[in-house]
XYZ file of C-alpha atoms in Angstrom:
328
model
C 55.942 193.159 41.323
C 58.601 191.936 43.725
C 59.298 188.101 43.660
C 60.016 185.969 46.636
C 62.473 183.614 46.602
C 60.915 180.258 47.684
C 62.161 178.641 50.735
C 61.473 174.885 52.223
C 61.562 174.892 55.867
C 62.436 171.098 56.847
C 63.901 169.493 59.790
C 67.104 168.129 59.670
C 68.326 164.345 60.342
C 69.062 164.349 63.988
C 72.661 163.231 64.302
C 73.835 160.047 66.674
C 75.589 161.040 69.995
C 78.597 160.161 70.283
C 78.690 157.277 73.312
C 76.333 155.752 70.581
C 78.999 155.495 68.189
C 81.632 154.762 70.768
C 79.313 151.970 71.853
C 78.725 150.297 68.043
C 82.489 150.367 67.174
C 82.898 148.358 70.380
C 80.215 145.970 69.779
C 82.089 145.599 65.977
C 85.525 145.348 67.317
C 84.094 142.587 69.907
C 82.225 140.607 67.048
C 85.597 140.767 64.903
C 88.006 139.049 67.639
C 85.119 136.711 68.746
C 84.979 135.267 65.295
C 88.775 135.843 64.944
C 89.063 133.877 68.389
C 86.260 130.809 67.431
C 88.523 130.677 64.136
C 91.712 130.317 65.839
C 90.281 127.698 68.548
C 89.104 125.750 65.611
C 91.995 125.576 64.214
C 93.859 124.855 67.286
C 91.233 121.747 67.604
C 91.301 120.417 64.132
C 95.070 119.675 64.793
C 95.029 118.464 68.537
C 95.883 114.582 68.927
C 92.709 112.205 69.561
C 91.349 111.996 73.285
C 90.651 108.773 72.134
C 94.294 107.791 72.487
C 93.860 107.867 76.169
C 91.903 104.828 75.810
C 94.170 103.407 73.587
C 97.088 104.089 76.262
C 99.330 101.461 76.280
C 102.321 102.548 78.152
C 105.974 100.736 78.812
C 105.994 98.524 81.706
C 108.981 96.541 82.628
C 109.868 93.058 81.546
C 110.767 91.154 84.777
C 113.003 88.130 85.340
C 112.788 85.381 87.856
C 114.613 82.769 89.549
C 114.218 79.652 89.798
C 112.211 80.733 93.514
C 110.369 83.320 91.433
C 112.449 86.276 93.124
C 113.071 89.022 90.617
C 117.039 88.999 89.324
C 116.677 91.642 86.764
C 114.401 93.853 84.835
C 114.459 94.816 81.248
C 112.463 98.479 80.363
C 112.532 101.960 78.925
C 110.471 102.930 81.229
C 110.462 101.587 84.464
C 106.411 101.701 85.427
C 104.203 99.348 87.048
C 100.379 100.163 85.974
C 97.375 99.934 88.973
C 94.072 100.247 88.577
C 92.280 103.130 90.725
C 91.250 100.753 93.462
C 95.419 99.763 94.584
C 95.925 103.843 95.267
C 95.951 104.540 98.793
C 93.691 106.967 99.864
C 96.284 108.879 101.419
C 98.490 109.504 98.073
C 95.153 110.572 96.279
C 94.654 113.301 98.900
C 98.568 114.055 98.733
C 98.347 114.751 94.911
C 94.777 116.292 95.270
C 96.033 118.566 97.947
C 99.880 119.253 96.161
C 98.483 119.693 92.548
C 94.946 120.775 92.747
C 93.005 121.181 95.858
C 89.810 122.117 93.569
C 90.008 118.777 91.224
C 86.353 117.235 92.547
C 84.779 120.781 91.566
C 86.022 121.970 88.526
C 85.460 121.049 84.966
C 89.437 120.211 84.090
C 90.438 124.273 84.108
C 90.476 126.550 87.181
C 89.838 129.815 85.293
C 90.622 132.207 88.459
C 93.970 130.243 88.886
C 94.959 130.941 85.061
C 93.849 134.518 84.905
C 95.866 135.090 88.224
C 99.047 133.032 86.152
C 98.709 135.500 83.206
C 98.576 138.821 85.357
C 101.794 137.691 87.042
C 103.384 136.615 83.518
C 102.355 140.062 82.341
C 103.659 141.930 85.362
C 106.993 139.759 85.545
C 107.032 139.813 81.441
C 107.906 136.066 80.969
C 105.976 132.747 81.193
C 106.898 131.654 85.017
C 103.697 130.880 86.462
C 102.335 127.682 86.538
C 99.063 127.323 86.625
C 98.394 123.772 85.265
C 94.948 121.488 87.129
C 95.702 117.515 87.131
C 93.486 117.602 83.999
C 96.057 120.054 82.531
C 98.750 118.304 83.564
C 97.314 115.313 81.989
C 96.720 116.669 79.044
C 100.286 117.969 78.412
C 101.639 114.192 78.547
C 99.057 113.452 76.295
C 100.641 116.426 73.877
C 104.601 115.984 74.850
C 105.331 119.434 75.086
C 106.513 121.488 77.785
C 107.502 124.353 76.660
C 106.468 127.272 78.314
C 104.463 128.876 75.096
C 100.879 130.556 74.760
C 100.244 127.923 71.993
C 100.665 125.053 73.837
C 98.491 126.473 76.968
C 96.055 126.840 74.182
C 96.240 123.328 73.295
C 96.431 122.497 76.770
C 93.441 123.934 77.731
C 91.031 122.623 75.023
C 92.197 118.881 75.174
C 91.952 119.392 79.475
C 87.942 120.538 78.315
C 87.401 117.329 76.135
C 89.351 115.041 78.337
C 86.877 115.943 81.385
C 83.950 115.836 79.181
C 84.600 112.145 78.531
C 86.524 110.750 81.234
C 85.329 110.852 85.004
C 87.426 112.194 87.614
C 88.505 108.716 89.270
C 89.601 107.920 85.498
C 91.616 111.055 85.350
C 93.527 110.697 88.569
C 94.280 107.264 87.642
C 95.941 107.752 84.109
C 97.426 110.855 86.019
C 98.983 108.225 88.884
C 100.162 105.733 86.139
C 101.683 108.573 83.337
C 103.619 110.877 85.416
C 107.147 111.067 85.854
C 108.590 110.604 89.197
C 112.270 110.166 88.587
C 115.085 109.121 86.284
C 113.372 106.430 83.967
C 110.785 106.240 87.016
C 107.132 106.564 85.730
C 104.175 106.392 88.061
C 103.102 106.246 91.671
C 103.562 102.414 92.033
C 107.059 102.387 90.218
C 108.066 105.276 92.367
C 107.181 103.254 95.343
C 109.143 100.502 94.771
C 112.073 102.706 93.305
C 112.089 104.628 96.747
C 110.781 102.465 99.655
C 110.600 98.788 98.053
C 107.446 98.753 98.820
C 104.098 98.043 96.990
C 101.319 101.065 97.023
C 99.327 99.203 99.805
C 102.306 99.219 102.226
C 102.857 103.129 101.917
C 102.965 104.998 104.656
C 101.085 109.017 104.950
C 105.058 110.370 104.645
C 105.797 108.567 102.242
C 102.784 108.825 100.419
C 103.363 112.499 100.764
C 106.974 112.258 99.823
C 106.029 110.433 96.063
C 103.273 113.110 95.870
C 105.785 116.070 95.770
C 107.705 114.273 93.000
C 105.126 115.316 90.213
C 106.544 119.443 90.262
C 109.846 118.387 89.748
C 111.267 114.462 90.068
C 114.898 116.007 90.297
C 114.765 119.070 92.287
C 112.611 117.130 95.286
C 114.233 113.488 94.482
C 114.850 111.589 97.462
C 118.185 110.329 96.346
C 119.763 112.922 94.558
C 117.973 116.314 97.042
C 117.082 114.586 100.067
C 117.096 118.099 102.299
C 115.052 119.403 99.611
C 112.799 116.472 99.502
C 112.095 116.421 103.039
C 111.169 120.105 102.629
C 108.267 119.147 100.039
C 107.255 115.857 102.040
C 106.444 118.251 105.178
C 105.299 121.230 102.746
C 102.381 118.185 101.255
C 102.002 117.043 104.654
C 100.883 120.622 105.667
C 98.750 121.057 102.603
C 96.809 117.802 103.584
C 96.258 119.433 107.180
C 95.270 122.678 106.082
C 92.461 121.299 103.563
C 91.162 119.133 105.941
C 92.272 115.754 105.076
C 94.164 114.865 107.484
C 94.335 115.996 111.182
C 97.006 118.646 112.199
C 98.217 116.317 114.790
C 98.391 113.460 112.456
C 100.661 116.255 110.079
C 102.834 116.512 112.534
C 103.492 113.834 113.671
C 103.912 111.944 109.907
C 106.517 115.338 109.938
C 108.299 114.211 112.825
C 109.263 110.867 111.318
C 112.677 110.176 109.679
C 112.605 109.955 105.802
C 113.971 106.203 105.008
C 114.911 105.132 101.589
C 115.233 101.049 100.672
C 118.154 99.813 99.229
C 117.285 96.800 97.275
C 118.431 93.670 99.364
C 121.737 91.699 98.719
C 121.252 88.958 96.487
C 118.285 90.387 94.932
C 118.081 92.216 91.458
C 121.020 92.679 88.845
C 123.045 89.902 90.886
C 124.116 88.583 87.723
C 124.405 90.985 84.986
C 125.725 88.484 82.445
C 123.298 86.102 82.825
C 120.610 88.273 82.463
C 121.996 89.554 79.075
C 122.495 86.192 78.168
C 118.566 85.886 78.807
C 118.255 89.230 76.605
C 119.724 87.476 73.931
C 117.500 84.529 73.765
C 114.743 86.917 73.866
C 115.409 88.488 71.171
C 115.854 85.445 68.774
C 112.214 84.875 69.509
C 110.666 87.797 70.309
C 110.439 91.373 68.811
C 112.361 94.224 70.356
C 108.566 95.961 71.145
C 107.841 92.978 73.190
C 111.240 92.770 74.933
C 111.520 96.468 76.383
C 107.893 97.335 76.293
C 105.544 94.950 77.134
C 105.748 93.920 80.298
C 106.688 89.992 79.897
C 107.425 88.246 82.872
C 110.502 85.774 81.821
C 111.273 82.854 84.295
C 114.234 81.130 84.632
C 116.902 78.379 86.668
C 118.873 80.678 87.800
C 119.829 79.602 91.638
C 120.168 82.693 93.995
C 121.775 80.524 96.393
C 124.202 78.721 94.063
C 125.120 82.049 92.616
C 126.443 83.573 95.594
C 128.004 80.875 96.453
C 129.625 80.575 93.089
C 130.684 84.570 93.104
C 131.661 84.365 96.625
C 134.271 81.665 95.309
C 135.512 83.391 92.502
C 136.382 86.333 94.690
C 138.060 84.369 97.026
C 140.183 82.426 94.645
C 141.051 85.665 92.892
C 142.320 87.257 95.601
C 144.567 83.996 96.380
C 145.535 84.633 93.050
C 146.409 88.317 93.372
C 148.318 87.668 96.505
């Protein structure tokens, strides 16, 4: 008898191609930075600072001091800032910043993704952090942080407190803590204290020039200042000027002509503020026997008193005089 040895004919398991596999290790190594990525933003937003803080805002304003004609003589401040509601802006210096800083504010959502993704491809290529990329929102919320360092983690932060900040703020609120927060010069802070800084003027009395010169002041108050760059600032007035024309806010002819006119700067007049530095920090000194140094150099207190602008001409006119009698 010849035996047989037994075998079991079965099909084998058919065996995944390999795109499939390709395609699941993707789909794992997407899952594991997503979650890695929500993890980190959380974290990033446990420790950002409150949005409500915004609301909060109280900045430094400058403590004025009068004559006895209620003409300023002096001004005590940190920060010299004069706060306006949205409604004292002039149309034309909301365009100018619009058109200067972000010509897409009224239709985004506080982030202009294609302008950040175009930032980090030139970063990449250049291999350093020197494109800006930053919306008003942005900009916004960077004062609200008080960092400016060029770092990924604080575009990170930046970019999730500009999300929340447009999610509860409108836009006219944004452009007007924008207007009152930013730096426009050396201890200058906002549109309406550039305005008298530079022209001695209030916002209403603004011209389109020189609403376009204060606009160009945001990207750098000391590179473009007026005072200290005035070729250069005259370059930035004409470059906003042009932006304004070319997103159809203003008129070409209108551009050029605002171009065409001289850039004049106001001196503040004889007779007018710091005309006697003594008394005025005699008047410090009685302020702060009575009132807190907070109150003094931040608040904003409006401090009259019997000083005589006339008189004290007169009076420093005559000391002159005598002393160089004297000297002779």
């Amino acid at each position: 008898m010849t035996l047989h040895r037994a075998t079991h004919s079965g099909k084998s398991k058919p065996r995944l191609p390999l795109w499939l596999w390709i395609f699941y290790g993707f789909l794992v190594v997407v899952s594991l930075a997503a979650g890695a990525g929500f993890g980190i933003l959380r974290g990033y937003e446990y420790n950002l600072p409150k949005i409500q803080s915004l609301e909060d805002f109280r900045p430094d304003v400058i403590t004025d001091v009068y004559s006895d004609d209620n003409r300023v003589i002096g001004e005590l401040f940190l920060e010299r800032r004069i706060v306006v509601p949205f409604e004292e802006i002039p149309s034309y210096l909301q365009l100018a910043i619009v058109a200067t800083e972000d010509d897409q504010f009224y239709h985004h959502s506080g982030i202009d993704y294609f302008s950040n993704v175009r930032a980090v491809y030139k970063d990449i290529m250049k291999m350093r952090l020197a494109e800006g990329a930053s919306t008003i929102t942005q900009q916004l919320a960077r004062m609200l942080l008080g960092n400016y360092e060029k770092t990924p983690d604080r575009k990170i932060k930046e970019l999730l407190i500009a999300w929340k900040i447009e999610k509860q703020y409108s836009k006219q609120q944004i452009l007007t803590l924008y207007c009152n927060l930013h730096n426009m010069g050396p201890g200058v802070f906002g549109v309406a204290a550039a305005a008298d800084y530079y022209f001695g003027k209030q916002l209403k009395d603004l011209t389109l020039e020189e609403c376009a010169m204060i606009a160009g002041l945001p990207r750098n108050p000391t590179v473009y200042s007026p005072r200290l760059r005035p070729k250069a600032a005259l370059q930035r007035r004409n470059f906003v000027l042009d932006r304004m024309a070319s997103e159809r806010m203003i008129s070409p002819k209108l551009a050029a002509e605002a171009k065409a006119r001289p850039q004049i700067l106001k001196t503040p007049a004889p007779g007018g503020r710091d005309i006697a530095p003594h008394f005025l920090e005699w008047v410090r000194r009685s302020l702060a026997a009575r009132y807190s140094t907070e109150e003094i150099w931040r608040k904003g207190l409006r401090v009259y008193t019997t000083l005589n602008i006339g008189m004290q001409n007169a009076a420093q006119q005559a000391l002159r005089e005598q002393l160089r009698r004297q000297d002779k």
